[in-house]
PDB file of C-alpha atoms in Angstrom:
ATOM      1  CA  UNK P   1      -0.023  -0.001   0.044  1.00 52.00           C
ATOM      2  CA  UNK P   2       2.856   2.401   0.866  1.00 43.00           C
ATOM      3  CA  UNK P   3       4.479   1.801  -2.459  1.00 47.00           C
ATOM      4  CA  UNK P   4       1.155   2.465  -4.245  1.00 42.00           C
ATOM      5  CA  UNK P   5       0.584   5.746  -2.354  1.00 39.00           C
ATOM      6  CA  UNK P   6       4.187   6.874  -3.184  1.00 46.00           C
ATOM      7  CA  UNK P   7       3.588   6.063  -6.945  1.00 45.00           C
ATOM      8  CA  UNK P   8       0.253   7.823  -6.903  1.00 41.00           C
ATOM      9  CA  UNK P   9       1.812  10.897  -5.191  1.00 40.00           C
ATOM     10  CA  UNK P  10       4.604  10.881  -7.645  1.00 42.00           C
ATOM     11  CA  UNK P  11       2.226  10.635 -10.567  1.00 40.00           C
ATOM     12  CA  UNK P  12       0.094  13.514  -9.336  1.00 38.00           C
ATOM     13  CA  UNK P  13       3.162  15.739  -8.814  1.00 40.00           C
ATOM     14  CA  UNK P  14       4.564  14.994 -12.221  1.00 42.00           C
ATOM     15  CA  UNK P  15       1.211  15.523 -13.950  1.00 42.00           C
ATOM     16  CA  UNK P  16       0.612  18.918 -12.171  1.00 40.00           C
ATOM     17  CA  UNK P  17       0.745  21.730 -14.697  1.00 47.00           C
ATOM     18  CA  UNK P  18       3.759  23.983 -14.667  1.00 52.00           C
ATOM     19  CA  UNK P  19       3.243  27.526 -13.407  1.00 52.00           C
ATOM     20  CA  UNK P  20       1.752  29.710 -16.111  1.00 79.00           C
ATOM     21  CA  UNK P  21       3.973  32.274 -17.647  1.00 94.00           C
ATOM     22  CA  UNK P  22       3.185  36.000 -17.498  1.00 95.00           C
ATOM     23  CA  UNK P  23       2.756  37.980 -20.697  1.00 96.00           C
ATOM     24  CA  UNK P  24       6.306  39.281 -20.485  1.00 96.00           C
ATOM     25  CA  UNK P  25       7.748  35.777 -19.973  1.00 96.00           C
ATOM     26  CA  UNK P  26       5.889  34.520 -22.993  1.00 96.00           C
ATOM     27  CA  UNK P  27       7.017  37.346 -25.221  1.00 95.00           C
ATOM     28  CA  UNK P  28      10.624  37.116 -24.015  1.00 95.00           C
ATOM     29  CA  UNK P  29      10.644  33.353 -24.891  1.00 94.00           C
ATOM     30  CA  UNK P  30       9.525  33.892 -28.447  1.00 95.00           C
ATOM     31  CA  UNK P  31      11.995  35.395 -31.011  1.00 95.00           C
ATOM     32  CA  UNK P  32       9.020  36.861 -32.993  1.00 96.00           C
ATOM     33  CA  UNK P  33       8.674  39.546 -30.188  1.00 96.00           C
ATOM     34  CA  UNK P  34      12.356  40.555 -29.626  1.00 96.00           C
ATOM     35  CA  UNK P  35      11.696  44.194 -30.724  1.00 96.00           C
ATOM     36  CA  UNK P  36       8.525  44.350 -28.562  1.00 96.00           C
ATOM     37  CA  UNK P  37      10.401  42.981 -25.543  1.00 96.00           C
ATOM     38  CA  UNK P  38      13.280  45.522 -26.141  1.00 95.00           C
ATOM     39  CA  UNK P  39      10.679  48.348 -26.307  1.00 95.00           C
ATOM     40  CA  UNK P  40       8.811  47.189 -23.212  1.00 95.00           C
ATOM     41  CA  UNK P  41      12.178  47.008 -21.269  1.00 95.00           C
ATOM     42  CA  UNK P  42      13.310  50.477 -22.544  1.00 94.00           C
ATOM     43  CA  UNK P  43      10.035  51.962 -21.453  1.00 95.00           C
ATOM     44  CA  UNK P  44      10.245  50.434 -17.983  1.00 94.00           C
ATOM     45  CA  UNK P  45       7.028  48.481 -18.431  1.00 94.00           C
ATOM     46  CA  UNK P  46       8.190  44.955 -17.919  1.00 94.00           C
ATOM     47  CA  UNK P  47       7.407  44.895 -14.270  1.00 94.00           C
ATOM     48  CA  UNK P  48       3.925  46.281 -14.850  1.00 93.00           C
ATOM     49  CA  UNK P  49       3.143  43.778 -17.574  1.00 94.00           C
ATOM     50  CA  UNK P  50       4.544  40.942 -15.316  1.00 94.00           C
ATOM     51  CA  UNK P  51       2.181  42.066 -12.603  1.00 93.00           C
ATOM     52  CA  UNK P  52      -1.141  40.482 -11.687  1.00 91.00           C
ATOM     53  CA  UNK P  53      -3.306  42.161 -14.482  1.00 87.00           C
ATOM     54  CA  UNK P  54      -5.451  41.203 -16.041  1.00 95.00           C
ATOM     55  CA  UNK P  55      -4.170  42.558 -19.323  1.00 96.00           C
ATOM     56  CA  UNK P  56      -4.879  42.028 -22.978  1.00 97.00           C
ATOM     57  CA  UNK P  57      -1.808  42.851 -25.033  1.00 97.00           C
ATOM     58  CA  UNK P  58      -2.046  43.304 -28.810  1.00 97.00           C
ATOM     59  CA  UNK P  59       1.546  42.185 -29.515  1.00 97.00           C
ATOM     60  CA  UNK P  60       3.165  43.294 -32.800  1.00 98.00           C
ATOM     61  CA  UNK P  61       5.683  40.895 -34.319  1.00 97.00           C
ATOM     62  CA  UNK P  62       9.197  42.065 -35.355  1.00 97.00           C
ATOM     63  CA  UNK P  63       8.079  42.520 -38.925  1.00 97.00           C
ATOM     64  CA  UNK P  64       5.479  44.953 -37.776  1.00 97.00           C
ATOM     65  CA  UNK P  65       8.206  47.128 -36.221  1.00 96.00           C
ATOM     66  CA  UNK P  66      10.434  46.688 -39.217  1.00 96.00           C
ATOM     67  CA  UNK P  67       7.592  48.103 -41.393  1.00 96.00           C
ATOM     68  CA  UNK P  68       7.755  51.494 -39.525  1.00 94.00           C
ATOM     69  CA  UNK P  69       9.631  54.259 -41.330  1.00 93.00           C
ATOM     70  CA  UNK P  70      13.394  53.821 -41.168  1.00 94.00           C
ATOM     71  CA  UNK P  71      14.902  54.972 -37.910  1.00 93.00           C
ATOM     72  CA  UNK P  72      11.597  54.966 -35.995  1.00 93.00           C
ATOM     73  CA  UNK P  73      12.294  52.211 -33.631  1.00 93.00           C
ATOM     74  CA  UNK P  74      15.824  53.352 -33.000  1.00 94.00           C
ATOM     75  CA  UNK P  75      14.537  56.876 -32.242  1.00 94.00           C
ATOM     76  CA  UNK P  76      11.826  55.591 -29.844  1.00 93.00           C
ATOM     77  CA  UNK P  77      14.361  53.416 -27.931  1.00 92.00           C
ATOM     78  CA  UNK P  78      16.522  56.528 -27.077  1.00 93.00           C
ATOM     79  CA  UNK P  79      16.139  57.481 -23.366  1.00 93.00           C
ATOM     80  CA  UNK P  80      14.855  60.990 -24.269  1.00 95.00           C
ATOM     81  CA  UNK P  81      11.936  59.422 -26.208  1.00 95.00           C
ATOM     82  CA  UNK P  82      10.716  57.134 -23.433  1.00 94.00           C
ATOM     83  CA  UNK P  83       7.510  59.135 -23.039  1.00 94.00           C
ATOM     84  CA  UNK P  84       6.411  58.654 -26.658  1.00 94.00           C
ATOM     85  CA  UNK P  85       7.535  54.979 -26.549  1.00 95.00           C
ATOM     86  CA  UNK P  86       5.537  54.394 -23.456  1.00 95.00           C
ATOM     87  CA  UNK P  87       2.370  55.956 -24.974  1.00 93.00           C
ATOM     88  CA  UNK P  88       2.702  53.753 -28.063  1.00 94.00           C
ATOM     89  CA  UNK P  89       3.125  50.680 -25.970  1.00 95.00           C
ATOM     90  CA  UNK P  90       0.270  51.478 -23.625  1.00 95.00           C
ATOM     91  CA  UNK P  91      -1.931  51.898 -26.781  1.00 94.00           C
ATOM     92  CA  UNK P  92      -1.418  48.050 -27.233  1.00 96.00           C
ATOM     93  CA  UNK P  93      -2.698  47.172 -23.675  1.00 96.00           C
ATOM     94  CA  UNK P  94      -6.158  46.831 -22.241  1.00 95.00           C
ATOM     95  CA  UNK P  95      -6.693  46.409 -18.506  1.00 94.00           C
ATOM     96  CA  UNK P  96      -9.135  43.622 -18.939  1.00 94.00           C
ATOM     97  CA  UNK P  97      -8.688  40.060 -20.208  1.00 95.00           C
ATOM     98  CA  UNK P  98     -10.346  40.004 -23.534  1.00 96.00           C
ATOM     99  CA  UNK P  99     -10.339  36.713 -25.436  1.00 96.00           C
ATOM    100  CA  UNK P 100     -11.190  36.789 -29.167  1.00 95.00           C
ATOM    101  CA  UNK P 101     -14.724  35.517 -28.403  1.00 94.00           C
ATOM    102  CA  UNK P 102     -15.257  38.504 -26.108  1.00 94.00           C
ATOM    103  CA  UNK P 103     -14.977  41.150 -28.936  1.00 92.00           C
ATOM    104  CA  UNK P 104     -18.662  41.951 -29.867  1.00 90.00           C
ATOM    105  CA  UNK P 105     -19.629  41.203 -33.445  1.00 90.00           C
ATOM    106  CA  UNK P 106     -19.136  44.056 -35.787  1.00 91.00           C
ATOM    107  CA  UNK P 107     -17.071  47.108 -35.216  1.00 92.00           C
ATOM    108  CA  UNK P 108     -16.775  48.454 -31.671  1.00 94.00           C
ATOM    109  CA  UNK P 109     -14.612  50.956 -29.733  1.00 93.00           C
ATOM    110  CA  UNK P 110     -12.339  49.540 -27.031  1.00 93.00           C
ATOM    111  CA  UNK P 111     -10.344  51.743 -24.621  1.00 91.00           C
ATOM    112  CA  UNK P 112      -6.704  50.842 -24.170  1.00 92.00           C
ATOM    113  CA  UNK P 113      -4.764  51.895 -21.117  1.00 88.00           C
ATOM    114  CA  UNK P 114      -3.637  55.048 -22.981  1.00 79.00           C
ATOM    115  CA  UNK P 115      -6.488  56.948 -21.476  1.00 71.00           C
ATOM    116  CA  UNK P 116      -7.437  59.470 -24.125  1.00 78.00           C
ATOM    117  CA  UNK P 117      -7.382  57.091 -26.982  1.00 87.00           C
ATOM    118  CA  UNK P 118      -9.662  54.481 -28.612  1.00 92.00           C
ATOM    119  CA  UNK P 119      -9.172  51.458 -30.891  1.00 94.00           C
ATOM    120  CA  UNK P 120     -11.829  50.138 -33.245  1.00 94.00           C
ATOM    121  CA  UNK P 121     -11.879  46.439 -33.058  1.00 95.00           C
ATOM    122  CA  UNK P 122     -13.888  44.564 -35.731  1.00 94.00           C
ATOM    123  CA  UNK P 123     -14.875  40.933 -35.168  1.00 93.00           C
ATOM    124  CA  UNK P 124     -16.361  39.143 -38.065  1.00 86.00           C
ATOM    125  CA  UNK P 125     -14.439  36.295 -39.721  1.00 85.00           C
ATOM    126  CA  UNK P 126     -11.239  37.133 -37.774  1.00 89.00           C
ATOM    127  CA  UNK P 127     -10.366  40.183 -35.771  1.00 94.00           C
ATOM    128  CA  UNK P 128      -8.938  43.486 -37.027  1.00 95.00           C
ATOM    129  CA  UNK P 129      -7.843  46.614 -35.035  1.00 96.00           C
ATOM    130  CA  UNK P 130      -7.921  50.152 -36.490  1.00 94.00           C
ATOM    131  CA  UNK P 131      -5.699  52.600 -34.772  1.00 94.00           C
ATOM    132  CA  UNK P 132      -5.372  56.416 -34.577  1.00 91.00           C
ATOM    133  CA  UNK P 133      -3.828  56.689 -38.052  1.00 92.00           C
ATOM    134  CA  UNK P 134      -6.777  54.915 -39.681  1.00 89.00           C
ATOM    135  CA  UNK P 135      -4.605  51.889 -40.528  1.00 93.00           C
ATOM    136  CA  UNK P 136      -5.626  48.370 -39.662  1.00 95.00           C
ATOM    137  CA  UNK P 137      -3.845  45.580 -37.893  1.00 96.00           C
ATOM    138  CA  UNK P 138      -4.849  41.940 -38.318  1.00 97.00           C
ATOM    139  CA  UNK P 139      -4.890  39.555 -35.328  1.00 97.00           C
ATOM    140  CA  UNK P 140      -2.798  36.713 -36.768  1.00 96.00           C
ATOM    141  CA  UNK P 141      -2.740  34.588 -33.582  1.00 96.00           C
ATOM    142  CA  UNK P 142      -5.434  35.024 -30.950  1.00 95.00           C
ATOM    143  CA  UNK P 143      -5.814  33.979 -27.366  1.00 95.00           C
ATOM    144  CA  UNK P 144      -2.315  33.094 -26.150  1.00 96.00           C
ATOM    145  CA  UNK P 145      -3.183  32.687 -22.483  1.00 96.00           C
ATOM    146  CA  UNK P 146      -0.878  33.918 -19.791  1.00 96.00           C
ATOM    147  CA  UNK P 147      -1.049  33.849 -16.007  1.00 96.00           C
ATOM    148  CA  UNK P 148      -1.929  37.558 -16.034  1.00 96.00           C
ATOM    149  CA  UNK P 149      -4.025  37.921 -19.268  1.00 95.00           C
ATOM    150  CA  UNK P 150      -4.064  37.226 -22.911  1.00 96.00           C
ATOM    151  CA  UNK P 151      -1.897  38.052 -25.961  1.00 96.00           C
ATOM    152  CA  UNK P 152      -3.247  38.623 -29.424  1.00 97.00           C
ATOM    153  CA  UNK P 153      -0.482  38.659 -31.977  1.00 98.00           C
ATOM    154  CA  UNK P 154      -0.860  41.488 -34.607  1.00 98.00           C
ATOM    155  CA  UNK P 155       0.846  42.312 -37.873  1.00 97.00           C
ATOM    156  CA  UNK P 156       1.137  46.076 -37.410  1.00 97.00           C
ATOM    157  CA  UNK P 157       2.312  48.488 -34.728  1.00 97.00           C
ATOM    158  CA  UNK P 158      -0.735  50.454 -33.457  1.00 95.00           C
ATOM    159  CA  UNK P 159      -0.238  54.165 -33.319  1.00 93.00           C
ATOM    160  CA  UNK P 160      -2.300  56.662 -31.408  1.00 92.00           C
ATOM    161  CA  UNK P 161      -3.813  59.695 -33.153  1.00 90.00           C
ATOM    162  CA  UNK P 162      -7.286  60.567 -33.898  1.00 90.00           C
ATOM    163  CA  UNK P 163     -10.246  58.285 -33.063  1.00 88.00           C
ATOM    164  CA  UNK P 164     -10.624  55.747 -35.735  1.00 90.00           C
ATOM    165  CA  UNK P 165     -13.976  55.643 -37.640  1.00 87.00           C
ATOM    166  CA  UNK P 166     -15.755  52.580 -36.185  1.00 87.00           C
ATOM    167  CA  UNK P 167     -19.304  52.377 -37.550  1.00 70.00           C
TER     168      UNK P 167
END
Protein backbone atom coordinates (compact mmCIF):
# COMPACT_ATOMS: atom_id res chain seq x y z
CA UNK A 1 0.00 0.00 0.00
CA UNK A 2 2.83 2.37 0.90
CA UNK A 3 4.47 1.84 -2.49
CA UNK A 4 1.15 2.41 -4.28
CA UNK A 5 0.58 5.66 -2.38
CA UNK A 6 4.11 6.87 -3.18
CA UNK A 7 3.59 6.03 -6.86
CA UNK A 8 0.25 7.86 -6.90
CA UNK A 9 1.75 10.92 -5.20
CA UNK A 10 4.64 10.93 -7.67
CA UNK A 11 2.21 10.66 -10.62
CA UNK A 12 0.10 13.53 -9.29
CA UNK A 13 3.19 15.69 -8.77
CA UNK A 14 4.57 14.98 -12.24
CA UNK A 15 1.18 15.53 -13.90
CA UNK A 16 0.61 18.86 -12.17
CA UNK A 17 0.69 21.74 -14.67
CA UNK A 18 3.73 23.98 -14.65
CA UNK A 19 3.28 27.49 -13.35
CA UNK A 20 1.76 29.60 -16.14
CA UNK A 21 4.01 32.28 -17.58
CA UNK A 22 3.25 35.99 -17.54
CA UNK A 23 2.74 38.02 -20.69
CA UNK A 24 6.34 39.29 -20.49
CA UNK A 25 7.76 35.79 -19.97
CA UNK A 26 5.87 34.46 -22.99
CA UNK A 27 7.00 37.35 -25.18
CA UNK A 28 10.61 37.10 -23.98
CA UNK A 29 10.63 33.40 -24.83
CA UNK A 30 9.51 33.95 -28.43
CA UNK A 31 11.96 35.38 -30.99
CA UNK A 32 9.08 36.92 -32.98
CA UNK A 33 8.70 39.50 -30.18
CA UNK A 34 12.32 40.55 -29.60
CA UNK A 35 11.69 44.15 -30.72
CA UNK A 36 8.57 44.38 -28.56
CA UNK A 37 10.47 43.03 -25.55
CA UNK A 38 13.28 45.54 -26.13
CA UNK A 39 10.73 48.36 -26.31
CA UNK A 40 8.85 47.22 -23.19
CA UNK A 41 12.15 47.00 -21.31
CA UNK A 42 13.32 50.44 -22.53
CA UNK A 43 10.01 51.98 -21.46
CA UNK A 44 10.24 50.41 -18.00
CA UNK A 45 6.97 48.49 -18.47
CA UNK A 46 8.27 44.94 -17.96
CA UNK A 47 7.43 44.88 -14.24
CA UNK A 48 3.95 46.29 -14.86
CA UNK A 49 3.16 43.74 -17.57
CA UNK A 50 4.53 40.99 -15.34
CA UNK A 51 2.13 42.05 -12.57
CA UNK A 52 -1.17 40.46 -11.67
CA UNK A 53 -3.21 42.11 -14.44
CA UNK A 54 -5.48 41.22 -15.99
CA UNK A 55 -4.16 42.55 -19.30
CA UNK A 56 -4.87 42.07 -22.96
CA UNK A 57 -1.82 42.82 -25.06
CA UNK A 58 -1.99 43.34 -28.81
CA UNK A 59 1.58 42.20 -29.52
CA UNK A 60 3.19 43.30 -32.80
CA UNK A 61 5.70 40.88 -34.31
CA UNK A 62 9.19 42.04 -35.30
CA UNK A 63 8.11 42.46 -38.94
CA UNK A 64 5.49 44.99 -37.80
CA UNK A 65 8.18 47.13 -36.17
CA UNK A 66 10.41 46.72 -39.24
CA UNK A 67 7.59 48.12 -41.40
CA UNK A 68 7.72 51.47 -39.56
CA UNK A 69 9.63 54.24 -41.35
CA UNK A 70 13.42 53.85 -41.21
CA UNK A 71 14.90 54.97 -37.89
CA UNK A 72 11.57 55.04 -36.01
CA UNK A 73 12.33 52.16 -33.64
CA UNK A 74 15.88 53.34 -32.97
CA UNK A 75 14.61 56.86 -32.22
CA UNK A 76 11.87 55.60 -29.88
CA UNK A 77 14.36 53.45 -27.97
CA UNK A 78 16.50 56.48 -27.07
CA UNK A 79 16.12 57.51 -23.40
CA UNK A 80 14.87 61.01 -24.27
CA UNK A 81 11.91 59.48 -26.14
CA UNK A 82 10.70 57.15 -23.39
CA UNK A 83 7.44 59.11 -23.01
CA UNK A 84 6.48 58.62 -26.67
CA UNK A 85 7.54 54.97 -26.54
CA UNK A 86 5.48 54.39 -23.40
CA UNK A 87 2.39 55.97 -24.99
CA UNK A 88 2.69 53.77 -28.08
CA UNK A 89 3.15 50.63 -25.98
CA UNK A 90 0.24 51.43 -23.65
CA UNK A 91 -1.93 51.86 -26.77
CA UNK A 92 -1.41 48.09 -27.21
CA UNK A 93 -2.70 47.18 -23.72
CA UNK A 94 -6.19 46.86 -22.27
CA UNK A 95 -6.65 46.46 -18.51
CA UNK A 96 -9.13 43.61 -18.97
CA UNK A 97 -8.67 40.06 -20.18
CA UNK A 98 -10.37 39.97 -23.57
CA UNK A 99 -10.38 36.69 -25.45
CA UNK A 100 -11.18 36.86 -29.19
CA UNK A 101 -14.69 35.56 -28.42
CA UNK A 102 -15.22 38.54 -26.07
CA UNK A 103 -15.05 41.07 -28.92
CA UNK A 104 -18.61 41.96 -29.87
CA UNK A 105 -19.62 41.16 -33.45
CA UNK A 106 -19.13 44.05 -35.84
CA UNK A 107 -17.04 47.17 -35.24
CA UNK A 108 -16.81 48.52 -31.69
CA UNK A 109 -14.64 50.93 -29.74
CA UNK A 110 -12.31 49.59 -27.06
CA UNK A 111 -10.34 51.73 -24.64
CA UNK A 112 -6.69 50.83 -24.17
CA UNK A 113 -4.74 51.88 -21.07
CA UNK A 114 -3.60 55.01 -22.96
CA UNK A 115 -6.50 56.95 -21.49
CA UNK A 116 -7.42 59.48 -24.15
CA UNK A 117 -7.34 57.07 -27.08
CA UNK A 118 -9.63 54.45 -28.61
CA UNK A 119 -9.18 51.44 -30.87
CA UNK A 120 -11.82 50.17 -33.27
CA UNK A 121 -11.88 46.40 -33.07
CA UNK A 122 -13.88 44.56 -35.71
CA UNK A 123 -14.85 40.96 -35.15
CA UNK A 124 -16.39 39.15 -38.06
CA UNK A 125 -14.46 36.32 -39.68
CA UNK A 126 -11.31 37.19 -37.77
CA UNK A 127 -10.34 40.22 -35.73
CA UNK A 128 -8.92 43.51 -37.02
CA UNK A 129 -7.87 46.60 -35.08
CA UNK A 130 -7.99 50.15 -36.48
CA UNK A 131 -5.65 52.62 -34.79
CA UNK A 132 -5.38 56.40 -34.56
CA UNK A 133 -3.85 56.66 -38.03
CA UNK A 134 -6.80 54.88 -39.65
CA UNK A 135 -4.59 51.90 -40.56
CA UNK A 136 -5.66 48.39 -39.63
CA UNK A 137 -3.80 45.53 -37.94
CA UNK A 138 -4.84 41.92 -38.29
CA UNK A 139 -4.88 39.55 -35.35
CA UNK A 140 -2.78 36.73 -36.78
CA UNK A 141 -2.75 34.59 -33.62
CA UNK A 142 -5.46 35.02 -30.98
CA UNK A 143 -5.84 33.95 -27.39
CA UNK A 144 -2.34 33.12 -26.14
CA UNK A 145 -3.19 32.68 -22.49
CA UNK A 146 -0.84 33.94 -19.79
CA UNK A 147 -1.08 33.84 -16.01
CA UNK A 148 -1.94 37.56 -16.00
CA UNK A 149 -4.00 37.93 -19.16
CA UNK A 150 -3.99 37.20 -22.86
CA UNK A 151 -1.90 38.05 -25.92
CA UNK A 152 -3.26 38.63 -29.41
CA UNK A 153 -0.46 38.68 -32.00
CA UNK A 154 -0.84 41.45 -34.60
CA UNK A 155 0.88 42.31 -37.87
CA UNK A 156 1.14 46.10 -37.41
CA UNK A 157 2.30 48.49 -34.70
CA UNK A 158 -0.73 50.43 -33.46
CA UNK A 159 -0.20 54.18 -33.37
CA UNK A 160 -2.29 56.67 -31.41
CA UNK A 161 -3.76 59.69 -33.15
CA UNK A 162 -7.34 60.59 -33.94
CA UNK A 163 -10.25 58.35 -32.98
CA UNK A 164 -10.65 55.78 -35.78
CA UNK A 165 -13.95 55.58 -37.64
CA UNK A 166 -15.74 52.59 -36.21
CA UNK A 167 -19.29 52.41 -37.52
